[in-house]
Amino acid sequence: DYAGALGLMGLIHAAHGRLEEAQAAITRAEQLEPRDPHLGLLWVQYHIAQNDLVAAAEAAEAVVERVPADPQPRLMAAQVLWEDARYDEATAHLRELLRRHGDNDQLREVVRQLFEYDPTAEELAAEAGPTALASADAGPEAEGGLDGGPRLQMGKGLGKIRLGGGSGFQLNVPGL
């Protein structure tokens, strides 16, 4: 799969600060497989490698718009938004993710571990306002989240991808 190999090379280039090579490889991967929306997740990874969470969130949101029923882009969008302290937006993605895929025990466990979030089916169905993961004004020093705060650490599940056999790049979440 040349598109997948090019995408992986793009991520390696980005991780080593070779931005022009990274952009060229990711762009070429998208040209080879223009109908594969998951290749858009490469741009999320590219921006994460540059510590540009705003651009990473925009790229993740674009993939979610292309494949709204797919749990992987939505989970990645939630992770990036959470890391960028955009807790309400991340929570909205998590609620939608679990509303659509709440019967997937492995996915629920990933959400529970990464975000310490495990709403009941009734809470998801109620839609009576956001169920707080942390208050919107909570910062990294707030208690209850990973490492003593509500924010994910870069690299703690954020941006882990694998080459998905024929389906583009995907988050490495068992059972998805």
JSON list of N, CA, C and O in Angstrom, two decimals, residues 68-127:
[
{"chain": "A", "resi": 68, "resn": "PRO", "atom": "N", "xyz": [-18.53, 10.81, 9.94]},
{"chain": "A", "resi": 68, "resn": "PRO", "atom": "CA", "xyz": [-19.05, 11.05, 11.30]},
{"chain": "A", "resi": 68, "resn": "PRO", "atom": "C", "xyz": [-19.37, 9.79, 12.10]},
{"chain": "A", "resi": 68, "resn": "PRO", "atom": "O", "xyz": [-19.36, 9.84, 13.33]},
{"chain": "A", "resi": 69, "resn": "ALA", "atom": "N", "xyz": [-19.64, 8.68, 11.44]},
{"chain": "A", "resi": 69, "resn": "ALA", "atom": "CA", "xyz": [-19.97, 7.46, 12.17]},
{"chain": "A", "resi": 69, "resn": "ALA", "atom": "C", "xyz": [-18.74, 6.66, 12.59]},
{"chain": "A", "resi": 69, "resn": "ALA", "atom": "O", "xyz": [-18.86, 5.74, 13.39]},
{"chain": "A", "resi": 70, "resn": "ASP", "atom": "N", "xyz": [-17.56, 7.02, 12.10]},
{"chain": "A", "resi": 70, "resn": "ASP", "atom": "CA", "xyz": [-16.34, 6.28, 12.41]},
{"chain": "A", "resi": 70, "resn": "ASP", "atom": "C", "xyz": [-15.82, 6.72, 13.78]},
{"chain": "A", "resi": 70, "resn": "ASP", "atom": "O", "xyz": [-15.59, 7.91, 13.99]},
{"chain": "A", "resi": 71, "resn": "PRO", "atom": "N", "xyz": [-15.61, 5.81, 14.71]},
{"chain": "A", "resi": 71, "resn": "PRO", "atom": "CA", "xyz": [-15.18, 6.21, 16.05]},
{"chain": "A", "resi": 71, "resn": "PRO", "atom": "C", "xyz": [-13.74, 6.71, 16.14]},
{"chain": "A", "resi": 71, "resn": "PRO", "atom": "O", "xyz": [-13.43, 7.53, 17.00]},
{"chain": "A", "resi": 72, "resn": "GLN", "atom": "N", "xyz": [-12.86, 6.26, 15.27]},
{"chain": "A", "resi": 72, "resn": "GLN", "atom": "CA", "xyz": [-11.45, 6.62, 15.40]},
{"chain": "A", "resi": 72, "resn": "GLN", "atom": "C", "xyz": [-11.18, 8.10, 15.21]},
{"chain": "A", "resi": 72, "resn": "GLN", "atom": "O", "xyz": [-10.50, 8.71, 16.05]},
{"chain": "A", "resi": 73, "resn": "PRO", "atom": "N", "xyz": [-11.67, 8.73, 14.15]},
{"chain": "A", "resi": 73, "resn": "PRO", "atom": "CA", "xyz": [-11.41, 10.17, 14.03]},
{"chain": "A", "resi": 73, "resn": "PRO", "atom": "C", "xyz": [-12.04, 10.99, 15.16]},
{"chain": "A", "resi": 73, "resn": "PRO", "atom": "O", "xyz": [-11.46, 11.96, 15.63]},
{"chain": "A", "resi": 74, "resn": "ARG", "atom": "N", "xyz": [-13.20, 10.58, 15.62]},
{"chain": "A", "resi": 74, "resn": "ARG", "atom": "CA", "xyz": [-13.87, 11.30, 16.69]},
{"chain": "A", "resi": 74, "resn": "ARG", "atom": "C", "xyz": [-13.08, 11.19, 18.00]},
{"chain": "A", "resi": 74, "resn": "ARG", "atom": "O", "xyz": [-12.94, 12.15, 18.74]},
{"chain": "A", "resi": 75, "resn": "LEU", "atom": "N", "xyz": [-12.53, 10.00, 18.27]},
{"chain": "A", "resi": 75, "resn": "LEU", "atom": "CA", "xyz": [-11.71, 9.83, 19.46]},
{"chain": "A", "resi": 75, "resn": "LEU", "atom": "C", "xyz": [-10.45, 10.68, 19.37]},
{"chain": "A", "resi": 75, "resn": "LEU", "atom": "O", "xyz": [-10.06, 11.33, 20.33]},
{"chain": "A", "resi": 76, "resn": "MET", "atom": "N", "xyz": [-9.84, 10.72, 18.20]},
{"chain": "A", "resi": 76, "resn": "MET", "atom": "CA", "xyz": [-8.63, 11.53, 18.03]},
{"chain": "A", "resi": 76, "resn": "MET", "atom": "C", "xyz": [-8.97, 13.01, 18.19]},
{"chain": "A", "resi": 76, "resn": "MET", "atom": "O", "xyz": [-8.22, 13.76, 18.82]},
{"chain": "A", "resi": 77, "resn": "ALA", "atom": "N", "xyz": [-10.10, 13.44, 17.64]},
{"chain": "A", "resi": 77, "resn": "ALA", "atom": "CA", "xyz": [-10.52, 14.84, 17.80]},
{"chain": "A", "resi": 77, "resn": "ALA", "atom": "C", "xyz": [-10.70, 15.17, 19.28]},
{"chain": "A", "resi": 77, "resn": "ALA", "atom": "O", "xyz": [-10.26, 16.21, 19.76]},
{"chain": "A", "resi": 78, "resn": "ALA", "atom": "N", "xyz": [-11.34, 14.27, 20.02]},
{"chain": "A", "resi": 78, "resn": "ALA", "atom": "CA", "xyz": [-11.54, 14.50, 21.45]},
{"chain": "A", "resi": 78, "resn": "ALA", "atom": "C", "xyz": [-10.20, 14.60, 22.17]},
{"chain": "A", "resi": 78, "resn": "ALA", "atom": "O", "xyz": [-10.02, 15.47, 23.03]},
{"chain": "A", "resi": 79, "resn": "GLN", "atom": "N", "xyz": [-9.26, 13.75, 21.82]},
{"chain": "A", "resi": 79, "resn": "GLN", "atom": "CA", "xyz": [-7.94, 13.79, 22.47]},
{"chain": "A", "resi": 79, "resn": "GLN", "atom": "C", "xyz": [-7.23, 15.11, 22.22]},
{"chain": "A", "resi": 79, "resn": "GLN", "atom": "O", "xyz": [-6.67, 15.70, 23.13]},
{"chain": "A", "resi": 80, "resn": "VAL", "atom": "N", "xyz": [-7.25, 15.56, 20.97]},
{"chain": "A", "resi": 80, "resn": "VAL", "atom": "CA", "xyz": [-6.55, 16.80, 20.63]},
{"chain": "A", "resi": 80, "resn": "VAL", "atom": "C", "xyz": [-7.23, 17.99, 21.31]},
{"chain": "A", "resi": 80, "resn": "VAL", "atom": "O", "xyz": [-6.56, 18.85, 21.89]},
{"chain": "A", "resi": 81, "resn": "LEU", "atom": "N", "xyz": [-8.56, 18.03, 21.27]},
{"chain": "A", "resi": 81, "resn": "LEU", "atom": "CA", "xyz": [-9.28, 19.12, 21.91]},
{"chain": "A", "resi": 81, "resn": "LEU", "atom": "C", "xyz": [-9.04, 19.13, 23.42]},
{"chain": "A", "resi": 81, "resn": "LEU", "atom": "O", "xyz": [-8.89, 20.18, 24.03]},
{"chain": "A", "resi": 82, "resn": "TRP", "atom": "N", "xyz": [-9.01, 17.96, 24.03]},
{"chain": "A", "resi": 82, "resn": "TRP", "atom": "CA", "xyz": [-8.76, 17.86, 25.46]},
{"chain": "A", "resi": 82, "resn": "TRP", "atom": "C", "xyz": [-7.37, 18.38, 25.79]},
{"chain": "A", "resi": 82, "resn": "TRP", "atom": "O", "xyz": [-7.19, 19.15, 26.74]},
{"chain": "A", "resi": 83, "resn": "GLU", "atom": "N", "xyz": [-6.39, 17.98, 25.00]},
{"chain": "A", "resi": 83, "resn": "GLU", "atom": "CA", "xyz": [-5.01, 18.44, 25.24]},
{"chain": "A", "resi": 83, "resn": "GLU", "atom": "C", "xyz": [-4.91, 19.94, 25.08]},
{"chain": "A", "resi": 83, "resn": "GLU", "atom": "O", "xyz": [-4.11, 20.59, 25.75]},
{"chain": "A", "resi": 84, "resn": "ASP", "atom": "N", "xyz": [-5.74, 20.51, 24.21]},
{"chain": "A", "resi": 84, "resn": "ASP", "atom": "CA", "xyz": [-5.75, 21.96, 23.97]},
{"chain": "A", "resi": 84, "resn": "ASP", "atom": "C", "xyz": [-6.65, 22.70, 24.97]},
{"chain": "A", "resi": 84, "resn": "ASP", "atom": "O", "xyz": [-6.95, 23.87, 24.78]},
{"chain": "A", "resi": 85, "resn": "ALA", "atom": "N", "xyz": [-7.08, 22.01, 26.02]},
{"chain": "A", "resi": 85, "resn": "ALA", "atom": "CA", "xyz": [-7.92, 22.58, 27.08]},
{"chain": "A", "resi": 85, "resn": "ALA", "atom": "C", "xyz": [-9.27, 23.05, 26.57]},
{"chain": "A", "resi": 85, "resn": "ALA", "atom": "O", "xyz": [-9.89, 23.94, 27.15]},
{"chain": "A", "resi": 86, "resn": "ARG", "atom": "N", "xyz": [-9.76, 22.43, 25.52]},
{"chain": "A", "resi": 86, "resn": "ARG", "atom": "CA", "xyz": [-11.09, 22.74, 24.98]},
{"chain": "A", "resi": 86, "resn": "ARG", "atom": "C", "xyz": [-12.03, 21.61, 25.43]},
{"chain": "A", "resi": 86, "resn": "ARG", "atom": "O", "xyz": [-12.52, 20.82, 24.64]},
{"chain": "A", "resi": 87, "resn": "TYR", "atom": "N", "xyz": [-12.24, 21.58, 26.74]},
{"chain": "A", "resi": 87, "resn": "TYR", "atom": "CA", "xyz": [-12.92, 20.47, 27.39]},
{"chain": "A", "resi": 87, "resn": "TYR", "atom": "C", "xyz": [-14.37, 20.29, 26.93]},
{"chain": "A", "resi": 87, "resn": "TYR", "atom": "O", "xyz": [-14.82, 19.16, 26.76]},
{"chain": "A", "resi": 88, "resn": "ASP", "atom": "N", "xyz": [-15.09, 21.37, 26.75]},
{"chain": "A", "resi": 88, "resn": "ASP", "atom": "CA", "xyz": [-16.50, 21.24, 26.33]},
{"chain": "A", "resi": 88, "resn": "ASP", "atom": "C", "xyz": [-16.60, 20.61, 24.95]},
{"chain": "A", "resi": 88, "resn": "ASP", "atom": "O", "xyz": [-17.45, 19.75, 24.72]},
{"chain": "A", "resi": 89, "resn": "GLU", "atom": "N", "xyz": [-15.73, 21.02, 24.04]},
{"chain": "A", "resi": 89, "resn": "GLU", "atom": "CA", "xyz": [-15.74, 20.44, 22.69]},
{"chain": "A", "resi": 89, "resn": "GLU", "atom": "C", "xyz": [-15.32, 18.97, 22.73]},
{"chain": "A", "resi": 89, "resn": "GLU", "atom": "O", "xyz": [-15.90, 18.13, 22.03]},
{"chain": "A", "resi": 90, "resn": "ALA", "atom": "N", "xyz": [-14.32, 18.66, 23.54]},
{"chain": "A", "resi": 90, "resn": "ALA", "atom": "CA", "xyz": [-13.88, 17.27, 23.67]},
{"chain": "A", "resi": 90, "resn": "ALA", "atom": "C", "xyz": [-15.00, 16.42, 24.25]},
{"chain": "A", "resi": 90, "resn": "ALA", "atom": "O", "xyz": [-15.27, 15.31, 23.77]},
{"chain": "A", "resi": 91, "resn": "THR", "atom": "N", "xyz": [-15.68, 16.95, 25.26]},
{"chain": "A", "resi": 91, "resn": "THR", "atom": "CA", "xyz": [-16.79, 16.23, 25.87]},
{"chain": "A", "resi": 91, "resn": "THR", "atom": "C", "xyz": [-17.90, 15.96, 24.87]},
{"chain": "A", "resi": 91, "resn": "THR", "atom": "O", "xyz": [-18.48, 14.88, 24.84]},
{"chain": "A", "resi": 92, "resn": "ALA", "atom": "N", "xyz": [-18.20, 16.94, 24.03]},
{"chain": "A", "resi": 92, "resn": "ALA", "atom": "CA", "xyz": [-19.23, 16.75, 23.01]},
{"chain": "A", "resi": 92, "resn": "ALA", "atom": "C", "xyz": [-18.86, 15.59, 22.08]},
{"chain": "A", "resi": 92, "resn": "ALA", "atom": "O", "xyz": [-19.73, 14.78, 21.72]},
{"chain": "A", "resi": 93, "resn": "HIS", "atom": "N", "xyz": [-17.61, 15.51, 21.70]},
{"chain": "A", "resi": 93, "resn": "HIS", "atom": "CA", "xyz": [-17.18, 14.40, 20.85]},
{"chain": "A", "resi": 93, "resn": "HIS", "atom": "C", "xyz": [-17.28, 13.07, 21.59]},
{"chain": "A", "resi": 93, "resn": "HIS", "atom": "O", "xyz": [-17.72, 12.07, 21.01]},
{"chain": "A", "resi": 94, "resn": "LEU", "atom": "N", "xyz": [-16.90, 13.06, 22.85]},
{"chain": "A", "resi": 94, "resn": "LEU", "atom": "CA", "xyz": [-16.98, 11.81, 23.61]},
{"chain": "A", "resi": 94, "resn": "LEU", "atom": "C", "xyz": [-18.42, 11.36, 23.78]},
{"chain": "A", "resi": 94, "resn": "LEU", "atom": "O", "xyz": [-18.72, 10.17, 23.66]},
{"chain": "A", "resi": 95, "resn": "ARG", "atom": "N", "xyz": [-19.30, 12.32, 24.04]},
{"chain": "A", "resi": 95, "resn": "ARG", "atom": "CA", "xyz": [-20.72, 11.97, 24.19]},
{"chain": "A", "resi": 95, "resn": "ARG", "atom": "C", "xyz": [-21.26, 11.37, 22.89]},
{"chain": "A", "resi": 95, "resn": "ARG", "atom": "O", "xyz": [-21.96, 10.36, 22.92]},
{"chain": "A", "resi": 96, "resn": "GLU", "atom": "N", "xyz": [-20.94, 11.99, 21.78]},
{"chain": "A", "resi": 96, "resn": "GLU", "atom": "CA", "xyz": [-21.41, 11.48, 20.48]},
{"chain": "A", "resi": 96, "resn": "GLU", "atom": "C", "xyz": [-20.77, 10.12, 20.18]},
{"chain": "A", "resi": 96, "resn": "GLU", "atom": "O", "xyz": [-21.43, 9.22, 19.69]},
{"chain": "A", "resi": 97, "resn": "LEU", "atom": "N", "xyz": [-19.51, 9.98, 20.49]},
{"chain": "A", "resi": 97, "resn": "LEU", "atom": "CA", "xyz": [-18.81, 8.72, 20.28]},
{"chain": "A", "resi": 97, "resn": "LEU", "atom": "C", "xyz": [-19.50, 7.59, 21.05]},
{"chain": "A", "resi": 97, "resn": "LEU", "atom": "O", "xyz": [-19.79, 6.53, 20.50]},
{"chain": "A", "resi": 98, "resn": "LEU", "atom": "N", "xyz": [-19.78, 7.84, 22.32]},
{"chain": "A", "resi": 98, "resn": "LEU", "atom": "CA", "xyz": [-20.41, 6.81, 23.14]},
{"chain": "A", "resi": 98, "resn": "LEU", "atom": "C", "xyz": [-21.89, 6.64, 22.82]},
{"chain": "A", "resi": 98, "resn": "LEU", "atom": "O", "xyz": [-22.44, 5.55, 22.98]},
{"chain": "A", "resi": 99, "resn": "ARG", "atom": "N", "xyz": [-22.53, 7.70, 22.36]},
{"chain": "A", "resi": 99, "resn": "ARG", "atom": "CA", "xyz": [-23.93, 7.56, 21.93]},
{"chain": "A", "resi": 99, "resn": "ARG", "atom": "C", "xyz": [-24.01, 6.61, 20.74]},
{"chain": "A", "resi": 99, "resn": "ARG", "atom": "O", "xyz": [-24.87, 5.74, 20.67]},
{"chain": "A", "resi": 100, "resn": "ARG", "atom": "N", "xyz": [-23.07, 6.73, 19.82]},
{"chain": "A", "resi": 100, "resn": "ARG", "atom": "CA", "xyz": [-23.07, 5.89, 18.62]},
{"chain": "A", "resi": 100, "resn": "ARG", "atom": "C", "xyz": [-22.48, 4.51, 18.86]},
{"chain": "A", "resi": 100, "resn": "ARG", "atom": "O", "xyz": [-22.87, 3.55, 18.21]},
{"chain": "A", "resi": 101, "resn": "HIS", "atom": "N", "xyz": [-21.49, 4.41, 19.75]},
{"chain": "A", "resi": 101, "resn": "HIS", "atom": "CA", "xyz": [-20.73, 3.17, 19.89]},
{"chain": "A", "resi": 101, "resn": "HIS", "atom": "C", "xyz": [-20.62, 2.71, 21.33]},
{"chain": "A", "resi": 101, "resn": "HIS", "atom": "O", "xyz": [-19.67, 2.03, 21.70]},
{"chain": "A", "resi": 102, "resn": "GLY", "atom": "N", "xyz": [-21.59, 3.06, 22.16]},
{"chain": "A", "resi": 102, "resn": "GLY", "atom": "CA", "xyz": [-21.55, 2.72, 23.57]},
{"chain": "A", "resi": 102, "resn": "GLY", "atom": "C", "xyz": [-21.58, 1.23, 23.86]},
{"chain": "A", "resi": 102, "resn": "GLY", "atom": "O", "xyz": [-21.23, 0.80, 24.95]},
{"chain": "A", "resi": 103, "resn": "ASP", "atom": "N", "xyz": [-21.96, 0.43, 22.87]},
{"chain": "A", "resi": 103, "resn": "ASP", "atom": "CA", "xyz": [-21.99, -1.02, 23.07]},
{"chain": "A", "resi": 103, "resn": "ASP", "atom": "C", "xyz": [-20.61, -1.65, 22.85]},
{"chain": "A", "resi": 103, "resn": "ASP", "atom": "O", "xyz": [-20.43, -2.84, 23.07]},
{"chain": "A", "resi": 104, "resn": "ASN", "atom": "N", "xyz": [-19.63, -0.86, 22.44]},
{"chain": "A", "resi": 104, "resn": "ASN", "atom": "CA", "xyz": [-18.27, -1.36, 22.23]},
{"chain": "A", "resi": 104, "resn": "ASN", "atom": "C", "xyz": [-17.51, -1.23, 23.55]},
{"chain": "A", "resi": 104, "resn": "ASN", "atom": "O", "xyz": [-17.06, -0.15, 23.92]},
{"chain": "A", "resi": 105, "resn": "ASP", "atom": "N", "xyz": [-17.38, -2.34, 24.24]},
{"chain": "A", "resi": 105, "resn": "ASP", "atom": "CA", "xyz": [-16.74, -2.33, 25.56]},
{"chain": "A", "resi": 105, "resn": "ASP", "atom": "C", "xyz": [-15.30, -1.87, 25.51]},
{"chain": "A", "resi": 105, "resn": "ASP", "atom": "O", "xyz": [-14.83, -1.18, 26.42]},
{"chain": "A", "resi": 106, "resn": "GLN", "atom": "N", "xyz": [-14.57, -2.24, 24.47]},
{"chain": "A", "resi": 106, "resn": "GLN", "atom": "CA", "xyz": [-13.17, -1.83, 24.37]},
{"chain": "A", "resi": 106, "resn": "GLN", "atom": "C", "xyz": [-13.06, -0.33, 24.18]},
{"chain": "A", "resi": 106, "resn": "GLN", "atom": "O", "xyz": [-12.20, 0.32, 24.77]},
{"chain": "A", "resi": 107, "resn": "LEU", "atom": "N", "xyz": [-13.94, 0.22, 23.39]},
{"chain": "A", "resi": 107, "resn": "LEU", "atom": "CA", "xyz": [-13.94, 1.67, 23.18]},
{"chain": "A", "resi": 107, "resn": "LEU", "atom": "C", "xyz": [-14.30, 2.40, 24.47]},
{"chain": "A", "resi": 107, "resn": "LEU", "atom": "O", "xyz": [-13.65, 3.38, 24.84]},
{"chain": "A", "resi": 108, "resn": "ARG", "atom": "N", "xyz": [-15.31, 1.91, 25.16]},
{"chain": "A", "resi": 108, "resn": "ARG", "atom": "CA", "xyz": [-15.68, 2.52, 26.44]},
{"chain": "A", "resi": 108, "resn": "ARG", "atom": "C", "xyz": [-14.51, 2.49, 27.42]},
{"chain": "A", "resi": 108, "resn": "ARG", "atom": "O", "xyz": [-14.27, 3.44, 28.15]},
{"chain": "A", "resi": 109, "resn": "GLU", "atom": "N", "xyz": [-13.76, 1.39, 27.42]},
{"chain": "A", "resi": 109, "resn": "GLU", "atom": "CA", "xyz": [-12.61, 1.28, 28.33]},
{"chain": "A", "resi": 109, "resn": "GLU", "atom": "C", "xyz": [-11.52, 2.28, 27.95]},
{"chain": "A", "resi": 109, "resn": "GLU", "atom": "O", "xyz": [-10.91, 2.89, 28.82]},
{"chain": "A", "resi": 110, "resn": "VAL", "atom": "N", "xyz": [-11.28, 2.47, 26.66]},
{"chain": "A", "resi": 110, "resn": "VAL", "atom": "CA", "xyz": [-10.29, 3.46, 26.22]},
{"chain": "A", "resi": 110, "resn": "VAL", "atom": "C", "xyz": [-10.71, 4.85, 26.68]},
{"chain": "A", "resi": 110, "resn": "VAL", "atom": "O", "xyz": [-9.91, 5.60, 27.23]},
{"chain": "A", "resi": 111, "resn": "VAL", "atom": "N", "xyz": [-11.98, 5.18, 26.49]},
{"chain": "A", "resi": 111, "resn": "VAL", "atom": "CA", "xyz": [-12.49, 6.50, 26.91]},
{"chain": "A", "resi": 111, "resn": "VAL", "atom": "C", "xyz": [-12.39, 6.64, 28.43]},
{"chain": "A", "resi": 111, "resn": "VAL", "atom": "O", "xyz": [-11.99, 7.68, 28.94]},
{"chain": "A", "resi": 112, "resn": "ARG", "atom": "N", "xyz": [-12.72, 5.57, 29.13]},
{"chain": "A", "resi": 112, "resn": "ARG", "atom": "CA", "xyz": [-12.65, 5.60, 30.60]},
{"chain": "A", "resi": 112, "resn": "ARG", "atom": "C", "xyz": [-11.20, 5.83, 31.06]},
{"chain": "A", "resi": 112, "resn": "ARG", "atom": "O", "xyz": [-10.95, 6.63, 31.96]},
{"chain": "A", "resi": 113, "resn": "GLN", "atom": "N", "xyz": [-10.24, 5.16, 30.43]},
{"chain": "A", "resi": 113, "resn": "GLN", "atom": "CA", "xyz": [-8.85, 5.28, 30.85]},
{"chain": "A", "resi": 113, "resn": "GLN", "atom": "C", "xyz": [-8.25, 6.63, 30.46]},
{"chain": "A", "resi": 113, "resn": "GLN", "atom": "O", "xyz": [-7.54, 7.24, 31.26]},
{"chain": "A", "resi": 114, "resn": "LEU", "atom": "N", "xyz": [-8.52, 7.09, 29.25]},
{"chain": "A", "resi": 114, "resn": "LEU", "atom": "CA", "xyz": [-7.91, 8.35, 28.79]},
{"chain": "A", "resi": 114, "resn": "LEU", "atom": "C", "xyz": [-8.53, 9.58, 29.44]},
{"chain": "A", "resi": 114, "resn": "LEU", "atom": "O", "xyz": [-7.85, 10.55, 29.71]},
{"chain": "A", "resi": 115, "resn": "PHE", "atom": "N", "xyz": [-9.85, 9.54, 29.65]},
{"chain": "A", "resi": 115, "resn": "PHE", "atom": "CA", "xyz": [-10.56, 10.74, 30.07]},
{"chain": "A", "resi": 115, "resn": "PHE", "atom": "C", "xyz": [-11.24, 10.60, 31.42]},
{"chain": "A", "resi": 115, "resn": "PHE", "atom": "O", "xyz": [-11.85, 11.55, 31.90]},
{"chain": "A", "resi": 116, "resn": "GLU", "atom": "N", "xyz": [-11.19, 9.40, 32.01]},
{"chain": "A", "resi": 116, "resn": "GLU", "atom": "CA", "xyz": [-11.90, 9.13, 33.25]},
{"chain": "A", "resi": 116, "resn": "GLU", "atom": "C", "xyz": [-13.37, 9.53, 33.10]},
{"chain": "A", "resi": 116, "resn": "GLU", "atom": "O", "xyz": [-13.95, 10.22, 33.93]},
{"chain": "A", "resi": 117, "resn": "TYR", "atom": "N", "xyz": [-13.95, 9.07, 32.00]},
{"chain": "A", "resi": 117, "resn": "TYR", "atom": "CA", "xyz": [-15.31, 9.44, 31.61]},
{"chain": "A", "resi": 117, "resn": "TYR", "atom": "C", "xyz": [-16.08, 8.17, 31.29]},
{"chain": "A", "resi": 117, "resn": "TYR", "atom": "O", "xyz": [-15.67, 7.40, 30.42]},
{"chain": "A", "resi": 118, "resn": "ASP", "atom": "N", "xyz": [-17.18, 7.96, 31.98]},
{"chain": "A", "resi": 118, "resn": "ASP", "atom": "CA", "xyz": [-17.97, 6.75, 31.77]},
{"chain": "A", "resi": 118, "resn": "ASP", "atom": "C", "xyz": [-19.44, 7.03, 32.07]},
{"chain": "A", "resi": 118, "resn": "ASP", "atom": "O", "xyz": [-19.97, 6.59, 33.08]},
{"chain": "A", "resi": 119, "resn": "PRO", "atom": "N", "xyz": [-20.10, 7.78, 31.19]},
{"chain": "A", "resi": 119, "resn": "PRO", "atom": "CA", "xyz": [-21.51, 8.09, 31.45]},
{"chain": "A", "resi": 119, "resn": "PRO", "atom": "C", "xyz": [-22.39, 6.87, 31.24]},
{"chain": "A", "resi": 119, "resn": "PRO", "atom": "O", "xyz": [-22.05, 5.96, 30.49]},
{"chain": "A", "resi": 120, "resn": "THR", "atom": "N", "xyz": [-23.53, 6.87, 31.90]},
{"chain": "A", "resi": 120, "resn": "THR", "atom": "CA", "xyz": [-24.51, 5.81, 31.70]},
{"chain": "A", "resi": 120, "resn": "THR", "atom": "C", "xyz": [-25.26, 6.08, 30.40]},
{"chain": "A", "resi": 120, "resn": "THR", "atom": "O", "xyz": [-25.24, 7.19, 29.86]},
{"chain": "A", "resi": 121, "resn": "ALA", "atom": "N", "xyz": [-25.94, 5.07, 29.91]},
{"chain": "A", "resi": 121, "resn": "ALA", "atom": "CA", "xyz": [-26.74, 5.23, 28.70]},
{"chain": "A", "resi": 121, "resn": "ALA", "atom": "C", "xyz": [-27.82, 6.29, 28.91]},
{"chain": "A", "resi": 121, "resn": "ALA", "atom": "O", "xyz": [-28.13, 7.05, 27.99]},
{"chain": "A", "resi": 122, "resn": "GLU", "atom": "N", "xyz": [-28.36, 6.34, 30.12]},
{"chain": "A", "resi": 122, "resn": "GLU", "atom": "CA", "xyz": [-29.39, 7.34, 30.42]},
{"chain": "A", "resi": 122, "resn": "GLU", "atom": "C", "xyz": [-28.82, 8.76, 30.34]},
{"chain": "A", "resi": 122, "resn": "GLU", "atom": "O", "xyz": [-29.46, 9.67, 29.85]},
{"chain": "A", "resi": 123, "resn": "GLU", "atom": "N", "xyz": [-27.60, 8.93, 30.85]},
{"chain": "A", "resi": 123, "resn": "GLU", "atom": "CA", "xyz": [-26.96, 10.25, 30.79]},
{"chain": "A", "resi": 123, "resn": "GLU", "atom": "C", "xyz": [-26.71, 10.67, 29.35]},
{"chain": "A", "resi": 123, "resn": "GLU", "atom": "O", "xyz": [-26.91, 11.82, 28.99]},
{"chain": "A", "resi": 124, "resn": "LEU", "atom": "N", "xyz": [-26.29, 9.72, 28.53]},
{"chain": "A", "resi": 124, "resn": "LEU", "atom": "CA", "xyz": [-26.05, 10.05, 27.12]},
{"chain": "A", "resi": 124, "resn": "LEU", "atom": "C", "xyz": [-27.34, 10.38, 26.40]},
{"chain": "A", "resi": 124, "resn": "LEU", "atom": "O", "xyz": [-27.40, 11.29, 25.58]},
{"chain": "A", "resi": 125, "resn": "ALA", "atom": "N", "xyz": [-28.39, 9.65, 26.73]},
{"chain": "A", "resi": 125, "resn": "ALA", "atom": "CA", "xyz": [-29.68, 9.88, 26.07]},
{"chain": "A", "resi": 125, "resn": "ALA", "atom": "C", "xyz": [-30.33, 11.17, 26.52]},
{"chain": "A", "resi": 125, "resn": "ALA", "atom": "O", "xyz": [-31.06, 11.81, 25.76]},
{"chain": "A", "resi": 126, "resn": "ALA", "atom": "N", "xyz": [-30.09, 11.57, 27.75]},
{"chain": "A", "resi": 126, "resn": "ALA", "atom": "CA", "xyz": [-30.76, 12.74, 28.30]},
{"chain": "A", "resi": 126, "resn": "ALA", "atom": "C", "xyz": [-30.39, 14.02, 27.57]},
{"chain": "A", "resi": 126, "resn": "ALA", "atom": "O", "xyz": [-31.22, 14.90, 27.38]},
{"chain": "A", "resi": 127, "resn": "GLU", "atom": "N", "xyz": [-29.13, 14.17, 27.19]},
{"chain": "A", "resi": 127, "resn": "GLU", "atom": "CA", "xyz": [-28.65, 15.37, 26.50]},
{"chain": "A", "resi": 127, "resn": "GLU", "atom": "C", "xyz": [-29.04, 16.64, 27.25]},
{"chain": "A", "resi": 127, "resn": "GLU", "atom": "O", "xyz": [-29.32, 17.67, 26.67]}
]
